[in-house]
Amino acid sequence: MRVLVTGGAGFIGANFVHQTVRERPDAEVTVLDALTYAGDRASLADIEDKITFVEGNITDAALVDDLASKADQIVHFAAESHNDNSLKDPSPFIQTNLVGTYTLLEAVRKHGVKFHHISTDEVYGDLELDDPAKFTPDTPYNPSSPYSSTKAGSDLLVRAWVRSFGIEATLSNCSNNYGPYQHVEKFIPRQVTNLIDGIKPRLYGAGENVRDWIHVEDHNSAVWTIIDKGRSGETYLIGANGEKNNLEVVQTLLEIFGFDKNDFEHVKDRPGHDMRYAIDNTKLRTELGWEPKYTDFSTGLQATVDWYKANEAWWRPAKEATEAKYAAAGH
Ligand code: NAD
Ligand code: DAU
């Protein structure tokens, strides 16, 4: 199978490429990535000789058309992915998440290549803390931020291209990922690298917001399950029953590092901050037989801390500028 992975130098995409090279020796992998601030070729350094890397933009119609004509399956990870950035400047989110997805869909339509669209649970908005409900594939779309609204728009484009033009496409909406190669702007790597540097973890607001954590390896095994066995036009929600509030996550990290559990700082909250995400993964488990492997969060988190400790050369170059950006925003 010739697989074109967009955004393969980012966090989840790079882990997907590693997993694919490791577990699917028959797959010929091409990565298309613009190497924005979030993309890093070093994330693929140890498998560079096993893949083809193309530096380019998913809004470049001629390039996308050429690459799509040589692929059997596209797995579309490329996106602007950080909520805080989208609140500061939405424009790259419109370009990449909407125009980029549209550009890919037009090439998919022309060349009859299969498409898997990677999306987020944030398209469903948020849940109350005391609500017993979780997101299902039937939950109405209600995104809160420029990031999540552009992801919602991209999902709707994919669905429309399936219905109107008959392209073969599957979609997945996943909860918060953690694991190796995640940019230091994101919550867990930011706090892990702060702790390595002797800086207190920074908690937005009261820290009551809940995220449904899943290890990136489990996200990617689910993506392959959907590509292998999923039905075209269908949406599958990916999650591993990992609900934790932000305070619990920070305190688990403080415990891993052997610090006092109150040794963190409250900082300015995010405007429009979603309260809770929670995934009902019944469809994925019962219809496609997928199960997560990383069911113990603190074990997965310990492994992630070990990875950041062992790979300082990978994250250090981005740390100072990221923290300067947060300081300017009061976070
Ligand atoms: P990331 O920000 O770490 O990586 C994004 C990658 O896309 C980078 O390598 C970047 O260079 C590339 N990219 C950005 N704009 C591009 C463009 N115009 N053309 C080509 N490449 C471009 O993101 P991530 O956290 O790995 O997320 C990957 C996907 O998964 C996104 O679609 C995101 O919405 C989705 N998602 C993420 C999470 C999460 O917890 N991180 C959860 C659910 C879904
Ligand atoms: O739910 C899936 C989404 O998860 C993905 O679609 C996004 O791409 C991904 O970035 C993530 O979005 P969040 O906004 O939930 O992730 P983030 O890591 O930015 O923040 C997680 C939580 O931690 C959120 O409630 C905000 C909070 N936070 C974040 C930072 C950076 C803090 O308390 N302190 C921080 O320093």
Coordinates of N, CA, C and O in Angstrom, one line a residue, residues 91-213:
S91 N -5.8 33.1 11.3 CA -5.7 33.0 9.8 C -5.0 31.7 9.4 O -5.5 31.1 8.4
P92 N -3.9 31.3 10.0 CA -3.3 30.0 9.4 C -4.2 28.8 9.7 O -4.1 27.8 8.9
F93 N -5.1 28.9 10.6 CA -6.1 27.8 10.9 C -7.1 27.7 9.7 O -7.4 26.6 9.3
I94 N -7.5 28.9 9.2 CA -8.4 28.9 8.1 C -7.7 28.3 6.9 O -8.2 27.4 6.2
Q95 N -6.5 28.7 6.6 CA -5.8 28.3 5.5 C -5.5 26.8 5.5 O -5.8 26.0 4.6
T96 N -4.9 26.3 6.6 CA -4.4 24.9 6.6 C -5.6 24.0 6.8 O -5.8 23.0 6.1
N97 N -6.4 24.3 7.9 CA -7.5 23.3 8.2 C -8.6 23.3 7.2 O -9.2 22.2 7.0
L98 N -9.0 24.4 6.7 CA -10.1 24.4 5.7 C -9.6 24.4 4.3 O -9.9 23.4 3.6
V99 N -8.8 25.3 3.9 CA -8.3 25.3 2.5 C -7.4 24.1 2.2 O -7.6 23.5 1.1
G100 N -6.6 23.8 3.1 CA -5.7 22.6 2.9 C -6.5 21.3 2.8 O -6.3 20.5 1.9
T101 N -7.5 21.1 3.6 CA -8.4 19.9 3.5 C -9.1 19.9 2.2 O -9.2 18.9 1.5
Y102 N -9.6 21.1 1.8 CA -10.3 21.2 0.5 C -9.4 20.8 -0.6 O -9.8 20.0 -1.5
T103 N -8.2 21.3 -0.6 CA -7.2 21.0 -1.6 C -7.0 19.5 -1.8 O -6.9 18.9 -2.8
L104 N -6.8 18.8 -0.6 CA -6.6 17.4 -0.6 C -7.8 16.6 -1.2 O -7.7 15.7 -2.0
L105 N -9.0 17.1 -0.8 CA -10.3 16.4 -1.2 C -10.4 16.5 -2.7 O -10.9 15.5 -3.4
E106 N -10.0 17.6 -3.3 CA -10.2 17.7 -4.8 C -9.2 16.7 -5.5 O -9.6 16.2 -6.5
A107 N -8.0 16.5 -4.9 CA -7.1 15.6 -5.5 C -7.6 14.1 -5.3 O -7.5 13.3 -6.2
V108 N -8.2 13.9 -4.1 CA -8.8 12.6 -3.8 C -9.9 12.3 -4.8 O -9.9 11.2 -5.4
R109 N -10.7 13.2 -5.1 CA -11.8 13.1 -6.1 C -11.3 12.8 -7.4 O -11.8 11.9 -8.1
K110 N -10.2 13.5 -7.8 CA -9.7 13.3 -9.2 C -9.0 11.9 -9.4 O -9.2 11.3 -10.4
H111 N -8.3 11.5 -8.3 CA -7.5 10.3 -8.5 C -8.1 9.0 -7.9 O -7.4 7.9 -7.9
G112 N -9.2 9.1 -7.2 CA -9.9 7.9 -6.6 C -9.1 7.3 -5.5 O -9.2 6.1 -5.3
V113 N -8.3 8.1 -4.8 CA -7.5 7.6 -3.7 C -8.3 7.6 -2.4 O -9.2 8.4 -2.3
K114 N -8.1 6.6 -1.6 CA -8.8 6.5 -0.3 C -8.3 7.6 0.7 O -7.1 7.9 0.6
F115 N -9.1 8.1 1.5 CA -8.8 9.2 2.4 C -9.2 8.9 3.8 O -10.3 8.4 4.1
H116 N -8.3 9.1 4.8 CA -8.7 9.1 6.2 C -8.5 10.4 6.8 O -7.3 10.9 6.8
H117 N -9.5 11.0 7.4 CA -9.4 12.4 8.0 C -9.3 12.3 9.5 O -10.1 11.7 10.2
I118 N -8.2 12.9 10.0 CA -7.9 12.9 11.4 C -8.6 14.2 12.0 O -8.2 15.3 11.6
S119 N -9.5 14.0 13.0 CA -10.1 15.1 13.6 C -10.2 15.0 15.1 O -9.6 14.1 15.7
T120 N -10.9 15.9 15.7 CA -10.8 16.1 17.2 C -12.2 16.0 17.8 O -13.2 16.4 17.2
D121 N -12.2 15.6 19.1 CA -13.5 15.6 19.8 C -14.0 17.0 20.1 O -15.2 17.2 20.5
E122 N -13.1 18.0 19.9 CA -13.5 19.4 20.2 C -14.6 19.9 19.3 O -15.2 21.0 19.6
V123 N -14.8 19.3 18.2 CA -15.9 19.7 17.3 C -17.2 19.7 17.9 O -18.2 20.3 17.5
Y124 N -17.4 18.8 19.0 CA -18.6 18.7 19.7 C -18.8 19.7 20.8 O -19.8 19.7 21.5
G125 N -17.9 20.6 21.0 CA -18.0 21.6 22.1 C -17.6 21.0 23.4 O -16.6 20.2 23.4
D126 N -18.2 21.4 24.5 CA -17.8 20.8 25.8 C -19.0 20.3 26.6 O -20.2 20.6 26.2
L127 N -18.7 19.5 27.6 CA -19.7 18.9 28.5 C -19.6 19.6 29.9 O -18.5 20.1 30.2
E128 N -20.7 19.6 30.6 CA -20.6 20.0 32.0 C -19.9 19.0 32.9 O -19.9 17.8 32.5
L129 N -19.3 19.4 34.0 CA -18.5 18.5 34.8 C -19.4 17.4 35.4 O -19.0 16.2 35.5
D130 N -20.7 17.7 35.7 CA -21.5 16.7 36.4 C -22.5 16.0 35.4 O -23.4 15.3 35.8
D131 N -22.2 16.2 34.1 CA -23.0 15.6 33.0 C -22.6 14.1 32.9 O -21.4 13.9 32.6
P132 N -23.5 13.1 33.0 CA -23.1 11.7 32.8 C -22.8 11.4 31.3 O -22.2 10.4 31.0
A133 N -23.2 12.3 30.4 CA -23.1 12.1 29.0 C -21.6 12.1 28.5 O -20.8 12.8 29.1
K134 N -21.4 11.4 27.4 CA -20.1 11.5 26.7 C -20.4 11.8 25.3 O -21.6 11.7 24.8
F135 N -19.4 12.3 24.5 CA -19.6 12.5 23.1 C -19.9 11.2 22.3 O -19.1 10.2 22.6
T136 N -20.8 11.1 21.4 CA -21.0 10.0 20.5 C -21.0 10.5 19.1 O -21.0 11.7 18.9
P137 N -20.9 9.6 18.1 CA -20.9 10.1 16.7 C -22.2 10.9 16.4 O -22.2 11.6 15.3
D138 N -23.2 10.8 17.2 CA -24.5 11.6 16.9 C -24.6 12.9 17.6 O -25.5 13.6 17.5
T139 N -23.6 13.2 18.5 CA -23.6 14.5 19.2 C -23.6 15.7 18.2 O -22.7 15.6 17.3
P140 N -24.4 16.7 18.3 CA -24.4 17.8 17.4 C -23.1 18.6 17.5 O -22.5 18.7 18.6
Y141 N -22.6 19.1 16.3 CA -21.4 19.9 16.3 C -21.6 21.2 17.0 O -22.7 21.9 16.8
N142 N -20.7 21.7 17.8 CA -20.9 22.9 18.6 C -19.5 23.5 19.0 O -19.2 23.7 20.2
P143 N -18.6 23.7 18.0 CA -17.2 24.0 18.4 C -17.1 25.4 19.0 O -17.9 26.3 18.7
S144 N -16.0 25.6 19.9 CA -15.9 26.8 20.7 C -14.9 27.8 20.1 O -15.0 29.0 20.2
S145 N -13.7 27.3 19.6 CA -12.6 28.1 19.3 C -12.4 28.2 17.8 O -12.9 27.4 17.0
P146 N -11.5 29.1 17.4 CA -11.2 29.2 15.9 C -10.6 27.8 15.5 O -10.9 27.3 14.4
Y147 N -9.7 27.2 16.4 CA -9.2 25.9 16.0 C -10.3 24.9 15.8 O -10.4 24.2 14.7
S148 N -11.1 24.7 16.8 CA -12.1 23.6 16.7 C -13.2 23.9 15.7 O -13.7 22.9 15.0
S149 N -13.5 25.2 15.4 CA -14.4 25.4 14.4 C -13.9 25.1 13.0 O -14.6 24.7 12.1
T150 N -12.6 25.4 12.8 CA -12.0 25.0 11.5 C -11.9 23.5 11.3 O -12.0 23.0 10.2
K151 N -11.6 22.8 12.4 CA -11.6 21.3 12.3 C -13.1 20.8 12.0 O -13.2 19.9 11.2
A152 N -14.1 21.4 12.7 CA -15.5 21.0 12.4 C -15.8 21.3 10.9 O -16.4 20.4 10.2
G153 N -15.4 22.4 10.4 CA -15.6 22.7 9.0 C -14.9 21.7 8.1 O -15.5 21.2 7.1
S154 N -13.7 21.3 8.4 CA -13.0 20.3 7.6 C -13.7 19.0 7.6 O -13.8 18.3 6.6
D155 N -14.3 18.6 8.8 CA -15.0 17.3 8.8 C -16.2 17.4 7.9 O -16.5 16.4 7.2
L156 N -16.9 18.5 7.9 CA -18.1 18.7 7.1 C -17.8 18.6 5.6 O -18.5 18.1 4.8
L157 N -16.6 19.2 5.2 CA -16.1 19.1 3.8 C -16.0 17.7 3.4 O -16.4 17.2 2.4
V158 N -15.3 16.9 4.3 CA -15.1 15.5 4.0 C -16.4 14.7 3.8 O -16.6 14.0 2.8
R159 N -17.3 15.0 4.7 CA -18.7 14.3 4.6 C -19.4 14.7 3.3 O -20.0 13.9 2.6
A160 N -19.3 16.0 2.9 CA -19.9 16.4 1.7 C -19.3 15.8 0.5 O -20.0 15.5 -0.5
W161 N -18.0 15.7 0.5 CA -17.3 15.1 -0.7 C -17.6 13.6 -0.8 O -17.7 13.0 -1.9
V162 N -17.9 12.9 0.3 CA -18.4 11.5 0.2 C -19.7 11.5 -0.4 O -20.0 10.7 -1.3
R163 N -20.6 12.3 0.1 CA -22.0 12.2 -0.4 C -22.2 12.8 -1.8 O -22.8 12.2 -2.6
S164 N -21.6 13.9 -2.1 CA -21.8 14.5 -3.4 C -21.0 13.9 -4.5 O -21.4 13.9 -5.6
F165 N -19.7 13.5 -4.1 CA -18.8 13.1 -5.2 C -18.4 11.6 -5.1 O -17.6 11.1 -5.9
G166 N -18.9 11.0 -4.0 CA -18.7 9.5 -3.9 C -17.2 9.2 -3.6 O -16.8 8.0 -3.9
I167 N -16.4 10.1 -3.0 CA -15.1 9.7 -2.6 C -15.2 8.6 -1.5 O -16.1 8.6 -0.8
E168 N -14.1 7.8 -1.4 CA -14.0 6.8 -0.3 C -13.3 7.4 0.9 O -12.0 7.6 0.8
A169 N -14.0 7.7 2.0 CA -13.3 8.4 3.1 C -13.8 8.0 4.4 O -15.1 7.7 4.5
T170 N -13.0 7.8 5.4 CA -13.4 7.6 6.8 C -12.9 8.8 7.6 O -12.0 9.5 7.2
L171 N -13.6 9.0 8.8 CA -13.2 10.1 9.7 C -13.0 9.6 11.1 O -13.7 8.6 11.5
S172 N -12.1 10.2 11.8 CA -12.0 9.8 13.3 C -11.9 11.1 14.0 O -11.2 12.1 13.6
N173 N -12.5 11.2 15.2 CA -12.4 12.3 16.1 C -11.9 11.8 17.4 O -12.6 11.0 18.1
C174 N -10.7 12.2 17.8 CA -10.0 11.7 19.0 C -9.9 12.7 20.1 O -10.0 13.9 19.9
S175 N -9.8 12.2 21.3 CA -9.6 13.0 22.5 C -8.1 13.4 22.6 O -7.3 13.1 21.7
N176 N -7.7 14.0 23.7 CA -6.4 14.6 24.0 C -5.3 13.5 24.0 O -5.4 12.5 24.8
N177 N -4.3 13.6 23.1 CA -3.2 12.6 23.1 C -2.0 13.1 23.9 O -1.8 14.3 24.1
Y178 N -1.3 12.1 24.4 CA 0.0 12.4 25.1 C 1.0 11.3 24.6 O 0.6 10.2 24.2
G179 N 2.3 11.6 24.8 CA 3.3 10.6 24.4 C 4.5 11.4 23.8 O 4.6 12.6 23.9
P180 N 5.5 10.6 23.2 CA 6.7 11.3 22.7 C 6.5 12.2 21.5 O 5.5 12.0 20.8
Y181 N 7.4 13.1 21.3 CA 7.4 14.0 20.2 C 6.3 15.0 20.2 O 5.9 15.6 19.2
Q182 N 5.7 15.3 21.4 CA 4.6 16.3 21.4 C 5.3 17.7 21.7 O 6.1 17.8 22.6
H183 N 4.8 18.7 20.9 CA 5.5 20.1 21.1 C 5.3 20.6 22.5 O 4.3 20.4 23.1
V184 N 6.3 21.3 22.9 CA 6.3 21.8 24.3 C 5.3 22.9 24.6 O 5.2 23.4 25.7
E185 N 4.5 23.3 23.6 CA 3.4 24.3 23.8 C 2.3 23.6 24.5 O 1.4 24.3 25.1
K186 N 2.1 22.3 24.3 CA 0.9 21.6 24.8 C 1.1 21.3 26.3 O 2.2 21.2 26.8
F187 N -0.1 21.1 26.9 CA -0.2 21.0 28.4 C 0.9 20.1 29.0 O 1.7 20.5 29.9
I188 N 0.8 18.8 28.7 CA 1.7 17.8 29.4 C 3.2 18.1 29.1 O 4.0 18.2 30.0
P189 N 3.6 18.2 27.8 CA 5.1 18.5 27.6 C 5.5 19.8 28.2 O 6.6 19.9 28.7
R190 N 4.6 20.8 28.2 CA 5.0 22.1 28.8 C 5.3 21.9 30.3 O 6.4 22.3 30.8
Q191 N 4.5 21.1 31.0 CA 4.7 21.0 32.5 C 5.9 20.0 32.7 O 6.7 20.3 33.6
V192 N 6.0 19.0 31.9 CA 7.2 18.0 32.1 C 8.5 18.8 31.9 O 9.4 18.7 32.7
T193 N 8.6 19.6 30.9 CA 9.8 20.3 30.6 C 10.0 21.5 31.6 O 11.2 21.8 31.9
N194 N 8.9 22.1 32.1 CA 9.1 23.0 33.2 C 9.7 22.3 34.4 O 10.6 22.9 35.0
L195 N 9.2 21.2 34.7 CA 9.7 20.5 35.9 C 11.1 20.1 35.8 O 11.9 20.2 36.7
I196 N 11.5 19.7 34.5 CA 12.9 19.3 34.3 C 13.8 20.6 34.5 O 14.9 20.5 35.1
D197 N 13.2 21.8 34.2 CA 14.0 23.0 34.3 C 13.8 23.7 35.7 O 14.3 24.8 35.9
G198 N 13.1 23.0 36.6 CA 12.9 23.6 37.9 C 11.9 24.7 38.0 O 11.9 25.5 38.9
I199 N 11.0 24.8 37.0 CA 9.9 25.8 36.9 C 8.6 25.1 37.4 O 8.4 24.0 37.0
K200 N 7.8 25.9 38.1 CA 6.5 25.3 38.6 C 5.6 25.1 37.4 O 5.5 26.0 36.5
P201 N 4.8 24.0 37.4 CA 3.7 23.8 36.4 C 2.7 25.0 36.5 O 2.5 25.5 37.5
R202 N 2.2 25.3 35.3 CA 1.2 26.4 35.2 C -0.1 25.9 34.9 O -0.4 25.2 33.8
L203 N -1.1 26.2 35.7 CA -2.4 25.7 35.6 C -3.4 26.8 35.2 O -3.5 27.8 35.9
Y204 N -4.1 26.6 34.1 CA -5.1 27.7 33.6 C -6.3 27.6 34.6 O -6.9 26.6 34.8
G205 N -6.6 28.8 35.1 CA -7.8 28.9 36.0 C -7.7 28.0 37.2 O -6.6 27.9 37.8
A206 N -8.8 27.4 37.6 CA -8.8 26.6 38.8 C -8.2 25.1 38.5 O -8.0 24.4 39.5
G207 N -8.1 24.8 37.3 CA -7.6 23.4 37.0 C -8.6 22.4 37.0 O -8.4 21.2 37.0
E208 N -9.9 22.8 36.9 CA -11.0 21.8 37.0 C -11.4 21.2 35.6 O -12.1 20.2 35.6
N209 N -10.9 21.8 34.6 CA -11.2 21.4 33.2 C -10.8 19.9 33.0 O -9.6 19.6 33.4
V210 N -11.6 19.1 32.4 CA -11.4 17.7 32.2 C -11.0 17.4 30.8 O -11.7 17.9 29.9
R211 N -10.0 16.6 30.6 CA -9.6 16.1 29.3 C -9.6 14.6 29.3 O -9.3 14.0 30.4
D212 N -9.9 13.9 28.2 CA -10.0 12.5 28.1 C -8.7 11.9 27.5 O -8.6 11.8 26.3
W213 N -7.7 11.7 28.3 CA -6.3 11.4 27.8 C -6.2 10.0 27.1 O -6.7 9.0 27.7

